[in-house]
C-alpha positions in Angstrom: 0.1 0.0 0.0 1.3 3.4 -1.0 1.5 6.3 1.4 2.2 9.9 0.5 4.4 11.7 2.8 5.7 15.3 3.1 9.5 14.9 3.1 12.1 16.6 5.4 15.5 15.8 3.9 18.3 15.9 6.6 22.0 15.2 7.0 21.2 13.0 9.9 18.8 10.1 10.4 15.9 9.3 12.6 15.3 5.7 13.7 12.1 4.0 14.7 11.3 4.5 18.4 14.0 7.3 18.7 13.5 11.0 19.1 15.1 14.0 17.2 14.7 17.6 18.1 14.3 19.9 15.2 14.5 23.7 14.8 12.4 24.8 11.9 13.1 28.2 10.2 12.7 27.8 6.6 9.4 29.0 5.2 8.5 25.8 3.4 8.9 23.7 6.6 7.3 26.4 8.8 4.2 25.9 6.4 4.6 22.2 6.6 4.5 22.3 10.5 1.6 24.7 10.4 -0.4 22.4 8.1 0.3 19.4 10.4 -0.8 21.3 13.5 -4.2 22.2 11.8 -4.9 18.5 11.3 -7.7 17.2 13.7 -6.3 15.9 16.9 -7.1 12.3 16.2 -5.2 12.5 12.9 -1.5 11.5 13.0 0.8 14.5 12.3 3.4 12.7 10.3 6.1 13.6 7.7 9.0 11.6 6.5 12.7 12.2 7.4 15.1 10.9 4.8 18.8 11.3 4.5 20.5 13.4 1.9 22.8 11.4 -0.2 24.0 14.3 -2.4 23.4 18.0 -1.5 22.7 19.8 1.9 19.8 20.7 3.9 19.2 24.4 3.6 17.6 26.0 0.4 15.1 25.0 -2.3 16.3 22.1 -4.3 19.5 21.8 -2.3 19.0 18.0 -1.5 19.7 16.9 -5.0 19.8 13.2 -4.2 17.9 11.3 -1.3 18.5 7.9 0.2 15.9 5.4 -0.6 14.9 4.5 2.9 13.7 6.9 5.5 11.7 6.9 8.8 8.1 8.3 9.5 8.3 11.2 12.0 5.4 12.2 14.3 5.3 15.7 15.7 5.6 16.0 19.5 6.2 19.0 21.8 5.9 21.8 19.3 6.8 25.3 20.4 6.2 28.2 18.1 8.2 31.3 18.4 6.9 34.9 17.9 8.7 35.2 14.5 7.2 31.9 13.1 10.0 29.5 13.8 9.3 26.2 15.5 11.2 24.1 18.0 9.8 20.5 18.1 10.5 16.9 18.9 10.0 14.3 16.2 9.4 10.6 17.2 10.5 7.8 14.8 7.6 5.5 13.6 7.8 3.2 10.7 10.4 2.9 8.0 9.6 3.7 4.5 11.0 3.1 1.0 10.7 6.2 -1.3 9.0 5.0 -4.5 8.6 8.4 -6.3 9.6 11.9 -5.3 7.0 14.7 -6.0 8.6 18.1 -6.7 7.3 21.2 -4.7 4.6 23.3 -6.2 2.6 26.3 -5.1 0.3 24.4 -2.8 3.0 22.2 -1.4 6.3 24.2 -1.3 8.2 21.2 0.3 9.2 17.8 -1.3 6.6 14.9 -1.0 6.9 11.4 -1.9 4.9 8.1 -2.7 6.2 5.7 -0.2 5.9 2.0 0.9 6.0 1.3 4.7 8.6 -1.4 5.4 7.9 -4.3 7.8 9.9 -4.6 11.0 10.9 -8.3 11.2 13.2 -10.1 13.6 15.0 -12.4 11.1 16.9 -15.6 12.2 18.2 -16.1 15.7 17.7 -12.5 16.9 18.2 -13.0 20.6 21.7 -14.5 20.5 22.6 -11.6 18.1 21.1 -9.1 20.5 23.2 -10.5 23.4 26.4 -10.3 21.4 25.7 -6.7 20.3 24.8 -5.8 23.8 28.2 -6.9 25.0 30.0 -5.2 22.1 28.2 -1.9 22.9 29.1 -2.2 26.5 32.8 -2.4 25.6 32.2 0.6 23.3 30.7 2.8 26.0 33.3 1.7 28.5 36.1 2.7 26.2 34.5 6.1 25.5 33.9 6.8 29.1 37.5 5.6 29.9 38.8 8.5 27.8 36.3 11.0 29.2 33.6 10.9 26.7 30.1 10.5 28.1 28.3 7.4 26.6 25.0 5.9 27.4 25.2 3.1 30.0 24.3 -0.2 28.3 21.7 -1.0 31.1 19.6 2.1 29.9 19.1 0.5 26.5 16.4 -2.0 25.6 17.2 -5.7 25.4 14.6 -7.0 23.0 16.3 -7.5 19.5 14.2 -5.0 17.4 14.4 -1.9 19.7 18.0 -2.8 20.7 18.9 -2.8 17.0 17.6 0.7 16.6 18.9 2.1 19.8 22.5 1.0 19.2 22.3 2.2 15.5 21.3 5.6 16.7 23.9 5.8 19.6 27.0 4.9 17.6 29.0 7.9 16.2 29.1 6.9 12.5 29.1 8.4 9.2 25.9 8.8 7.1 26.5 5.9 4.8 26.9 3.5 7.8 23.9 4.8 9.6 21.8 4.5 6.4 22.9 0.8 5.9 21.7 0.2 9.5 18.4 1.9 8.9 17.8 0.0 5.7 18.7 -3.4 6.9 16.3 -6.1 5.9 15.4 -7.2 9.6 16.6 -6.8 13.0 19.1 -9.8 12.6 20.8 -8.3 9.8 20.8 -4.9 11.4 22.5 -6.4 14.6 25.0 -8.3 12.4 26.0 -5.0 10.8 26.0 -3.1 14.0 28.3 -5.9 15.6 30.7 -5.5 12.7 30.8 -1.8 13.2 31.2 -1.9 16.9 34.1 -4.3 16.5 35.7 -1.8 14.1 35.1 1.2 16.4 36.2 -0.7 19.5 39.5 -1.4 17.7 39.9 2.2 16.8 39.2 3.4 20.4 41.6 0.9 21.7 44.4 2.4 19.6 43.6 6.0 20.3 45.6 7.7 23.0 43.8 10.9 22.6 40.5 12.0 20.8 40.4 14.7 18.1 39.1 18.0 19.2 35.4 18.4 19.8 32.7 16.2 21.4 32.8 12.6 20.2 29.2 12.0 21.1 26.8 14.9 20.6 23.2 15.3 20.8 22.7 18.4 18.7 19.4 20.1 17.6 19.2 19.6 13.7 18.4 22.8 11.9 16.4 22.5 8.6 
C-alpha cells in the first residue's frame, strides 16, 4: 500500500522509536508544520525524514539526491516562536521506502513522496545476536567513558532485539553511509550483524587512540533544517 508523505530531508537520520529535536526556520517547513498542526487531533501528524545522499539541507532544491529508505516522524512537543520559527521533537515511527519523489509546487512548497512502509521483522536467531551486540556496545561505552567521553550506559538500553537494533544504531557515532545501511537493513538480525561488525571496528579504533580529536565525540545536537 502506498502512502504519500511530506519529506524533510536531513543530513542526519531518525530511527524508529527514537526522538530527534528539530529547529524549523525555513518558510517551506514552517508551512508544513503549520499544516500538520491544523489537522484534527485524532489524525497522525506525520512526515518523512530521509537522509540526503547528495546536497545539503538548507535552500530550495538543495537536496539533489535522497537515500531510498527513511523513517516516518510524528510531531511532538511543538513550540512556536513569535517570529514563526518552531522548535519541536519528532518521534520515529515506521521505516519507509521512497518510490517516487514529488517536486514542490505552489500548494506544497516542500518535497513529497509516494512511499511504501517497510515491515519490522526479527530475522533468524535475533536473541543471540542481540546479546552479542549488547556486550560489544558495553565495551564501546566503557572505552568512550574511559577516555572522558560520556556514553549511554548499556543498562539503559532495551534488550529486545528489534528496539535494541535501532537504539544501538542511533547511539553509535558513524558516518551517514553506515547509519543509512543500518536503517535500511532487511530485518533486526541483519541490522544487529552489521551493528556488531561496526562496533568491533570502532572498538579497535578506540583501543588504539591515545587521545581523541578536538570536539565532543558523542553529541546530541538540535538539527536545523
